[in-house]
mmCIF file of C-alpha atoms in Angstrom:
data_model
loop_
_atom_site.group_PDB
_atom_site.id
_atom_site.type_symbol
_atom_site.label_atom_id
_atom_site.label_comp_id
_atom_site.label_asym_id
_atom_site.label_seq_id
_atom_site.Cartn_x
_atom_site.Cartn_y
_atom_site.Cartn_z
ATOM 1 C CA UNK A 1 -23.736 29.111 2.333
ATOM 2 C CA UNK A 2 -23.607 27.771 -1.399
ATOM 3 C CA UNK A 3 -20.740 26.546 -2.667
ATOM 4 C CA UNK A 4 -20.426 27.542 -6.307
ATOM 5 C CA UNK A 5 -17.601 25.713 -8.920
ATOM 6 C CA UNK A 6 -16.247 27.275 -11.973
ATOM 7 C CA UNK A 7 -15.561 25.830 -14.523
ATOM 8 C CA UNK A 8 -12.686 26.510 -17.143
ATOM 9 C CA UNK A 9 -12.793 25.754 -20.207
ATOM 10 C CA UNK A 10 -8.839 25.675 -22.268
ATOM 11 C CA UNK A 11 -8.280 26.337 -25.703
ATOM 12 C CA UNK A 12 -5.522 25.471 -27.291
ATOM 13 C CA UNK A 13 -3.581 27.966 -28.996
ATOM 14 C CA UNK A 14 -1.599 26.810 -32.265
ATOM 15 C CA UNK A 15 1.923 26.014 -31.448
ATOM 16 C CA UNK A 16 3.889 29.448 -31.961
ATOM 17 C CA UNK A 17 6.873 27.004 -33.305
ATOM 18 C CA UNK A 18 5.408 24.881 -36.044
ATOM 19 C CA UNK A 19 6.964 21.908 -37.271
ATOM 20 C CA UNK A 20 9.948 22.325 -39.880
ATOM 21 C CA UNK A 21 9.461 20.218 -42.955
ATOM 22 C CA UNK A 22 13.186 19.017 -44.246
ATOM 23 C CA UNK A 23 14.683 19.488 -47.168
ATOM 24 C CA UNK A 24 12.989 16.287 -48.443
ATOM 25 C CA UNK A 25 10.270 16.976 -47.411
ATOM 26 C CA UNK A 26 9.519 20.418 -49.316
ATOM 27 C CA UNK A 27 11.095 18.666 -52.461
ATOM 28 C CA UNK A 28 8.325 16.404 -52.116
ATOM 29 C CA UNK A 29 5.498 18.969 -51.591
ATOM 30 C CA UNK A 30 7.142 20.978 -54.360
ATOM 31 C CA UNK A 31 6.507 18.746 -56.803
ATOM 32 C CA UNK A 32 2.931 17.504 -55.782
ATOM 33 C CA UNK A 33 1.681 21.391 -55.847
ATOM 34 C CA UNK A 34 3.695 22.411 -58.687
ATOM 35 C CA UNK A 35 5.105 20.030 -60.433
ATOM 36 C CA UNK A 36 6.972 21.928 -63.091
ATOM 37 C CA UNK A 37 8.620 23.971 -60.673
ATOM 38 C CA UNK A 38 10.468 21.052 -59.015
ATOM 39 C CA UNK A 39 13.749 20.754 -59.560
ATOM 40 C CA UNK A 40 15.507 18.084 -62.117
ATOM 41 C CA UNK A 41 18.736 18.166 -63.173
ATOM 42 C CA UNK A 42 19.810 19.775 -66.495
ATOM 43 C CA UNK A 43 21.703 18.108 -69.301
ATOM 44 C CA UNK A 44 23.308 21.286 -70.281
ATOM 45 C CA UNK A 45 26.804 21.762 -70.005
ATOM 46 C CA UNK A 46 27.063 25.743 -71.120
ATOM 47 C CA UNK A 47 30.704 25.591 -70.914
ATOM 48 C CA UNK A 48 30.945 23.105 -73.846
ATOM 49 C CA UNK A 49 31.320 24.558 -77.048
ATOM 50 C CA UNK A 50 29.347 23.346 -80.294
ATOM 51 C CA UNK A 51 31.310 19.874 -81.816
ATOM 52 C CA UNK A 52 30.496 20.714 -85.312
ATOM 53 C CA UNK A 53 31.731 23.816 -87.779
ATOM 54 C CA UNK A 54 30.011 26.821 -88.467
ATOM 55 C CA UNK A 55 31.024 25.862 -92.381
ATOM 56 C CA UNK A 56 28.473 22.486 -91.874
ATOM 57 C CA UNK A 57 25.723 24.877 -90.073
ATOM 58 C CA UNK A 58 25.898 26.819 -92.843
ATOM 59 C CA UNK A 59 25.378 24.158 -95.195
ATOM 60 C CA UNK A 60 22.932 22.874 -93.586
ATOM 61 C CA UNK A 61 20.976 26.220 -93.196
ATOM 62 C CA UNK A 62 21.570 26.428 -96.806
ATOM 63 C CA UNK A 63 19.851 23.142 -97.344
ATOM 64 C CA UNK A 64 16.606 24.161 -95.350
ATOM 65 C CA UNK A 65 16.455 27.777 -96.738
ATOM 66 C CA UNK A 66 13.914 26.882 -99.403
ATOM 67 C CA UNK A 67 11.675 25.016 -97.298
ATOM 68 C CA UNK A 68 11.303 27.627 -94.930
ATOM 69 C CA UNK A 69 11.112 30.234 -97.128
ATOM 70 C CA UNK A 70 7.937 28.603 -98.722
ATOM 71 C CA UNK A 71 6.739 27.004 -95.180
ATOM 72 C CA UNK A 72 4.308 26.441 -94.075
ATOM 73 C CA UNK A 73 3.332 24.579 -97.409
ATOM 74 C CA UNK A 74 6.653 23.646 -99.334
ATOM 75 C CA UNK A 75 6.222 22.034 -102.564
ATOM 76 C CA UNK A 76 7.266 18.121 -102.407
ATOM 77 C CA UNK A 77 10.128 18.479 -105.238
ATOM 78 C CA UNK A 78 11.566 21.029 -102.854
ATOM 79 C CA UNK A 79 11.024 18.835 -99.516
ATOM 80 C CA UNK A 80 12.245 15.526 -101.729
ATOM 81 C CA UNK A 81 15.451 17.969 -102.832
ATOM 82 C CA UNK A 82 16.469 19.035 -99.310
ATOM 83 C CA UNK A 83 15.962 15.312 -98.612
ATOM 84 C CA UNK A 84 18.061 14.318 -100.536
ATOM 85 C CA UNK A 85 20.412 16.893 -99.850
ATOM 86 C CA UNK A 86 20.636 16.561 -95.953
ATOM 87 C CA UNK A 87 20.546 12.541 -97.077
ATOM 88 C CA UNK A 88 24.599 13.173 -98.986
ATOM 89 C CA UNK A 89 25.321 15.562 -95.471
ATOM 90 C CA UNK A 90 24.591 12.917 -93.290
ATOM 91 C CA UNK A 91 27.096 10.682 -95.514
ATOM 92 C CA UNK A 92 29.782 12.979 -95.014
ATOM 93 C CA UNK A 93 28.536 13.762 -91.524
ATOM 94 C CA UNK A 94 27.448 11.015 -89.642
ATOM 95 C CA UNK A 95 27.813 11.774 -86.404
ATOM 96 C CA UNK A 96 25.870 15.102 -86.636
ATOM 97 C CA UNK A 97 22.577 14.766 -84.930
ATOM 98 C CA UNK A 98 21.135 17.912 -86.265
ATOM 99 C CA UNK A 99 21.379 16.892 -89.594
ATOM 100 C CA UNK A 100 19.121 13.572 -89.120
ATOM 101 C CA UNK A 101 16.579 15.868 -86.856
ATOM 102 C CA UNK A 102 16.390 18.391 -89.869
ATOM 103 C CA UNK A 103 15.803 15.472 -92.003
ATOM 104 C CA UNK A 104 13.192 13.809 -90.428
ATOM 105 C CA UNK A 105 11.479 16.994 -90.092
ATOM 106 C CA UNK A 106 11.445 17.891 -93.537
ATOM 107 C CA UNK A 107 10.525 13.924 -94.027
ATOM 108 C CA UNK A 108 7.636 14.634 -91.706
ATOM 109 C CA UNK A 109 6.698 17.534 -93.869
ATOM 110 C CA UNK A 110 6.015 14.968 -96.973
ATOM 111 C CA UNK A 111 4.386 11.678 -95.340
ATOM 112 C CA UNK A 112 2.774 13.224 -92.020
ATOM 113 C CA UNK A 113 2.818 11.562 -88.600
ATOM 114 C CA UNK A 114 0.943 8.900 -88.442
ATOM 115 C CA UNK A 115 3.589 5.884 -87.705
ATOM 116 C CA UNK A 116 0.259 3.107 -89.000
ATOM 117 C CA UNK A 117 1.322 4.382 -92.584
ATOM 118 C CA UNK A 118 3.529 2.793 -94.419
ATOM 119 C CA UNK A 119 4.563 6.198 -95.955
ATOM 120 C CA UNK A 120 5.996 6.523 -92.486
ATOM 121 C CA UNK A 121 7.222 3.594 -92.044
ATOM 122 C CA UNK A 122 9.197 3.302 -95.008
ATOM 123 C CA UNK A 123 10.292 7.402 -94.920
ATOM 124 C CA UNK A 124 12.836 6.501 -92.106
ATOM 125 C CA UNK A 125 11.225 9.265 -89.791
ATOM 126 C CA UNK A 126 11.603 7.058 -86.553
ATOM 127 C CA UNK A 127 14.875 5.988 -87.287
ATOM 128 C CA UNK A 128 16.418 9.680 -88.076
ATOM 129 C CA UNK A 129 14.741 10.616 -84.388
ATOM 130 C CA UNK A 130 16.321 7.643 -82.676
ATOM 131 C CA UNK A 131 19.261 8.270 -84.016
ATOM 132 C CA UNK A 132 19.789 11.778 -83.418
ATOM 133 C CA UNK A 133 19.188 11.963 -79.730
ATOM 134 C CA UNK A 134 21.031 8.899 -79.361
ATOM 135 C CA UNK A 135 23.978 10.723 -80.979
ATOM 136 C CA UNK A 136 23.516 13.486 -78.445
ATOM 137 C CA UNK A 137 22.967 10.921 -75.821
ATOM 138 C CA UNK A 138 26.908 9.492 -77.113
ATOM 139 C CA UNK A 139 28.536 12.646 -76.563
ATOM 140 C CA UNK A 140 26.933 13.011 -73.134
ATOM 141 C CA UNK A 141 29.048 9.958 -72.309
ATOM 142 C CA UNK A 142 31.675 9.906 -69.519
ATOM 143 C CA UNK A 143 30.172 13.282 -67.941
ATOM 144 C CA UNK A 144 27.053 12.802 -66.572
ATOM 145 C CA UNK A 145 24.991 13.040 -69.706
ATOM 146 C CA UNK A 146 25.453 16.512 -70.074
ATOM 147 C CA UNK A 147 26.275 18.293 -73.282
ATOM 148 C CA UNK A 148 26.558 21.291 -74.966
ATOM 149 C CA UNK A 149 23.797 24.356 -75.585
ATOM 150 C CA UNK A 150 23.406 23.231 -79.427
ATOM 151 C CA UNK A 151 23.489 19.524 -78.872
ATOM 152 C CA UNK A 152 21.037 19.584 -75.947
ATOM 153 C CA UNK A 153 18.884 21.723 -78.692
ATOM 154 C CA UNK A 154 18.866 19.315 -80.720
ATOM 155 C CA UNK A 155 18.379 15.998 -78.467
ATOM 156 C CA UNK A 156 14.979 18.251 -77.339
ATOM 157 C CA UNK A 157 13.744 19.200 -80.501
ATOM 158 C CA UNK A 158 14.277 15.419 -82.013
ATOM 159 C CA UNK A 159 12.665 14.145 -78.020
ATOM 160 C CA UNK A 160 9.698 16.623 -78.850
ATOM 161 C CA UNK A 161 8.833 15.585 -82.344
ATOM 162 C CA UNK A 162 8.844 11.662 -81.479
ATOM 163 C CA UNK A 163 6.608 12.703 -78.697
ATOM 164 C CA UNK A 164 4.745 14.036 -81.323
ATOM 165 C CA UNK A 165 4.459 11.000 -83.627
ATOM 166 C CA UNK A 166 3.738 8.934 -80.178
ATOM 167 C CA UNK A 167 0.641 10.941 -79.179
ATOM 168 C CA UNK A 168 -0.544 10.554 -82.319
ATOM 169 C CA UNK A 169 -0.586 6.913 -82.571
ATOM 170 C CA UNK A 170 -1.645 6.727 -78.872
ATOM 171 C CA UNK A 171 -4.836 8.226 -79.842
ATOM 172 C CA UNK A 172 -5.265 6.214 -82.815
ATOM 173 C CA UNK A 173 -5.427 3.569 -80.285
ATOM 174 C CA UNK A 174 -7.811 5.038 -78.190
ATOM 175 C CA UNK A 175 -10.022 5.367 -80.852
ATOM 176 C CA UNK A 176 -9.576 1.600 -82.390
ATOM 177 C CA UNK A 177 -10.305 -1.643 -80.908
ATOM 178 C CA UNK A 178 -6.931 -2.660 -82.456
ATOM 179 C CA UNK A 179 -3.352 -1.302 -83.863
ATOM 180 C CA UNK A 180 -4.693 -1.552 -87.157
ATOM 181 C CA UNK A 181 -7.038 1.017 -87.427
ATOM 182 C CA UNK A 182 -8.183 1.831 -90.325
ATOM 183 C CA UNK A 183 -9.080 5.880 -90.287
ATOM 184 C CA UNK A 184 -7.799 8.202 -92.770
ATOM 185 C CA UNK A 185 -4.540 9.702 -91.309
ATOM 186 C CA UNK A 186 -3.837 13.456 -90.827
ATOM 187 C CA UNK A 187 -1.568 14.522 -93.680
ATOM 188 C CA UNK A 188 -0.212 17.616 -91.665
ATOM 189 C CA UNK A 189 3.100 17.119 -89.882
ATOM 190 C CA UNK A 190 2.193 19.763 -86.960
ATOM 191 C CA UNK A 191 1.148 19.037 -83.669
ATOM 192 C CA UNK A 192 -2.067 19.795 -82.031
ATOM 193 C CA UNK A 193 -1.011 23.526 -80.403
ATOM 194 C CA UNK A 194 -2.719 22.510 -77.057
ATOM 195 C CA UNK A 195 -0.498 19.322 -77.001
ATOM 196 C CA UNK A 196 3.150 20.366 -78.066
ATOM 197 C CA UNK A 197 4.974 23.669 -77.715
ATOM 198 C CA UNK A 198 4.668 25.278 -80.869
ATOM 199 C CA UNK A 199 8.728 25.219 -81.287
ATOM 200 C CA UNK A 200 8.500 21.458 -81.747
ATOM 201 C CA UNK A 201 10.738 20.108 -84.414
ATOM 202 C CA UNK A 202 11.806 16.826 -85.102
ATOM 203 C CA UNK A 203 14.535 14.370 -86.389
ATOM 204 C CA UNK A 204 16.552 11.307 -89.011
ATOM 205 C CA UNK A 205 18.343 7.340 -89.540
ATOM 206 C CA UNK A 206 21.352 6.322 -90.840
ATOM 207 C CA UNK A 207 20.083 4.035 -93.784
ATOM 208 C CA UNK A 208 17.192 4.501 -95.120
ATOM 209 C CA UNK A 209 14.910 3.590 -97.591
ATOM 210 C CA UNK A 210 13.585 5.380 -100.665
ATOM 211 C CA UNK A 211 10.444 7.651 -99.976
ATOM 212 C CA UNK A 212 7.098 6.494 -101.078
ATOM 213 C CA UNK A 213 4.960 8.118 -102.791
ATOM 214 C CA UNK A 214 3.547 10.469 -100.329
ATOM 215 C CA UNK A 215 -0.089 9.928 -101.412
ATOM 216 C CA UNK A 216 0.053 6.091 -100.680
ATOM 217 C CA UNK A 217 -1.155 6.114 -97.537
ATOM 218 C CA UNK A 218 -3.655 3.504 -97.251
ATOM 219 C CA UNK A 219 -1.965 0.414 -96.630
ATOM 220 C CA UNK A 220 -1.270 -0.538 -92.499
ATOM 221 C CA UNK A 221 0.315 -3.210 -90.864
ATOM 222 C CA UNK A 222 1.227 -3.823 -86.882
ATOM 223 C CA UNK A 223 4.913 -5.237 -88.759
ATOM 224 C CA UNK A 224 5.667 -1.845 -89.908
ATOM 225 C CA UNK A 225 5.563 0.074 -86.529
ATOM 226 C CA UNK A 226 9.288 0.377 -84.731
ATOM 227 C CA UNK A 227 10.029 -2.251 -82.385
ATOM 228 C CA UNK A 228 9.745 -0.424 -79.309
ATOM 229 C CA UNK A 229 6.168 0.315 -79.968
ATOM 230 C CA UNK A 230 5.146 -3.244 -81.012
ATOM 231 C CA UNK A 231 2.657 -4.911 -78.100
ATOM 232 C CA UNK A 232 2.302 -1.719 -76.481
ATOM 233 C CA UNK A 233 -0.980 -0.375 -75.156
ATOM 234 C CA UNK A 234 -2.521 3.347 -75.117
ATOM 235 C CA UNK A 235 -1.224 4.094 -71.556
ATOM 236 C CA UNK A 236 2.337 2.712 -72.288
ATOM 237 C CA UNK A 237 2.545 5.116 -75.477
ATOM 238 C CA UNK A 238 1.624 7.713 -73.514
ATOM 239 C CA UNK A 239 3.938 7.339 -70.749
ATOM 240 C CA UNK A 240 6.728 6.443 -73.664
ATOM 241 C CA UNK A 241 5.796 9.988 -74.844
ATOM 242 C CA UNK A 242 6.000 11.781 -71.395
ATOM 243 C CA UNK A 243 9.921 10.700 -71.114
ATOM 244 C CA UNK A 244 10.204 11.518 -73.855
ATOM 245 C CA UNK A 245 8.635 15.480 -73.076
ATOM 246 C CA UNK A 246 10.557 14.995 -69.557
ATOM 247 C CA UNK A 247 13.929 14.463 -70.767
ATOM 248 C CA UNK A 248 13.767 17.273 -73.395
ATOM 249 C CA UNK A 249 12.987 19.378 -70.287
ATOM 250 C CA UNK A 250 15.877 18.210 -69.096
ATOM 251 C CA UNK A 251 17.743 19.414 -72.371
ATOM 252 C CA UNK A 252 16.547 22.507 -71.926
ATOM 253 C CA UNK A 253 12.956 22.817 -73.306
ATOM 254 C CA UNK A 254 10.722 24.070 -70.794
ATOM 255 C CA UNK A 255 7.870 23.920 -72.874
ATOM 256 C CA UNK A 256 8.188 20.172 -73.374
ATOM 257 C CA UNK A 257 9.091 19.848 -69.454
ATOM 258 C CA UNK A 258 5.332 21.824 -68.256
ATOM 259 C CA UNK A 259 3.261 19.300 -70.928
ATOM 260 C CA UNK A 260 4.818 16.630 -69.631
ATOM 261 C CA UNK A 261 3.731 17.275 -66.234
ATOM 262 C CA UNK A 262 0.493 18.026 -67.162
ATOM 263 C CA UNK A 263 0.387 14.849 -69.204
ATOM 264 C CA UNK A 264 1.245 13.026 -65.567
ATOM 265 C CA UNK A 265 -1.443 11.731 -64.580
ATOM 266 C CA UNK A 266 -0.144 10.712 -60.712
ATOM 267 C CA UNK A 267 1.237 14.126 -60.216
ATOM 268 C CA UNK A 268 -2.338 15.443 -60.847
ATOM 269 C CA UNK A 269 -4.038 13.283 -58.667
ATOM 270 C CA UNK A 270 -1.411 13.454 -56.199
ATOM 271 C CA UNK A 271 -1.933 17.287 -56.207
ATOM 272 C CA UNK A 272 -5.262 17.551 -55.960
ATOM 273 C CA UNK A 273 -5.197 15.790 -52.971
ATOM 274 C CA UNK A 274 -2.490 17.478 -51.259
ATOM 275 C CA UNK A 275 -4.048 20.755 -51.766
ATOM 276 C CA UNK A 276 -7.399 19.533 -50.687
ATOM 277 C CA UNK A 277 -6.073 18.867 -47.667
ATOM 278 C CA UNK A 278 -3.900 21.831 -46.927
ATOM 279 C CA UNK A 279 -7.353 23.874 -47.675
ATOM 280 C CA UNK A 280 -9.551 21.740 -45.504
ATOM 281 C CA UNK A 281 -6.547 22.138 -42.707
ATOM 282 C CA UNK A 282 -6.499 25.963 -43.313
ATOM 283 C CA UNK A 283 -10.210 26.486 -42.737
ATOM 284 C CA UNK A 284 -10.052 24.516 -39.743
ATOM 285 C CA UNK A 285 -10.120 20.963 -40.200
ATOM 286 C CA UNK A 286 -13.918 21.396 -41.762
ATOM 287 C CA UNK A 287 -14.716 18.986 -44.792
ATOM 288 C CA UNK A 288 -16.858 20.309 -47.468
ATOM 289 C CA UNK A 289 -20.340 20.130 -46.125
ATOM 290 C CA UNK A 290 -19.313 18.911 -42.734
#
């Protein structure tokens, strides 16, 4: 008699209980898969009411009425008027951060973006920006950074619109060897539409010096950009800019928040290859052409 042997062969079947990922853990994959859907914490306080009167909003509005009422193309005696105007607010205001983000915005409007001018330079733009979310920044003070609806407004717009003028010179030094390049700067104030939300808006300084004559803007110099930009490559501009986009997320902006993670260039990477391998890992462990 022959003796015959089976044999049997044992697939395994996937584990009906599959391992659970902790809290961490899904934060984590959150934000490599979608990054603007992960969570960061807001700067808004909702409960807090506006610190400044609806008499100075009103003058204020007042002040800007003009310029949007001939936007997009105000003349420059009516940008260099509400200049001027906002200029004698922010003397009897100055600890209003709106008023310095409406005037560098409307400073913006006459001398452009490009901080290599010295029309920039010398217009005070940077200064009224810095100043205005660091006024917001102030009042944040002793509770956790967060403020009200209308001052987190304004800390994003004034965030936005410096990101603005730092994407700008970041590509001006991709294209140059050097900070001083010497191409003819853009004389429009708006951002590209596929890099800024189109609500951008920016901000103003305490002192300042008289505007230039908008047309001179020839002359460059590395001693005229602000000090926190001096010695600093393409990729740190960049990255100076996506805080910048980041935090006015944070303030409420969720148009700034998605460019800046699409600005981040680990996050990408970092997704990519997380979803590559949950796909490969879905279809069964098979590599592309393996």
């Amino acid at each position: 008699m022959t003796s015959t042997t089976t044999t049997t062969t044992t697939t395994s079947s996937p584990s009906p209980h599959p391992p659970t990922l902790t809290t961490h853990d899904n934060l984590i994959l959150t934000y490599l898969l979608s990054p603007s859907s992960a969570p960061s914490p807001s700067l808004i306080n909702p409960t807090l009411p506006s610190p400044h009167p609806a008499s100075i909003l009103r003058q204020e509005s007042s002040i800007l009425l003009p310029l949007a009422r001939n936007s997009p193309s105000p003349s420059p005696t009516e940008i260099a008027t509400a200049i001027a105007a906002l200029s004698d607010l922010i003397a009897e205001q100055p600890s209003n951060a709106s008023v310095y983000n409406n005037r560098a915005q409307a400073s913006r409007l006459l001398v452009g973006d490009d901080l290599r001018t010295r029309a920039v330079a010398e217009s005070g733009v940077w200064g009224d920006l810095a100043r205005a979310i660091e006024l917001v920044r102030e009042a944040g003070r002793g509770r956790e950074g967060r403020v009200s609806k209308a001052e987190a407004g304004v800390a994003a717009k004034a965030l936005v619109q410096r990101a603005v003028l730092l994407r700008k010179y970041a590509r001006g030094l991709a294209q140059s060897p050097s900070h001083c390049s010497h191409t003819t700067p853009s004389s429009s104030p708006n951002p590209n539409p596929d890099d800024l939300p189109s609500h951008s808006a920016p901000p103003p300084t305490p002192q300042r010096q008289q505007h230039p004559n908008p047309s001179d803007q020839s002359e460059r110099s590395p001693r005229w950009l602000p000090l926190e930009l001096q010695g600093l490559d393409h990729d740190a501009v960049e990255a100076f800019a996506r805080r910048d986009l980041e935090t006015a997320g944070r303030y409420g902006d969720e148009g700034a928040r998605d460019l800046a993670v699409r600005l981040n260039p680990y996050a990408k990477l970092c997704g990519n290859v997380v979803r590559e391998a949950m796909r490969r890992e879905m279809d069964g462990g098979v590599s592309p052409g393996g």
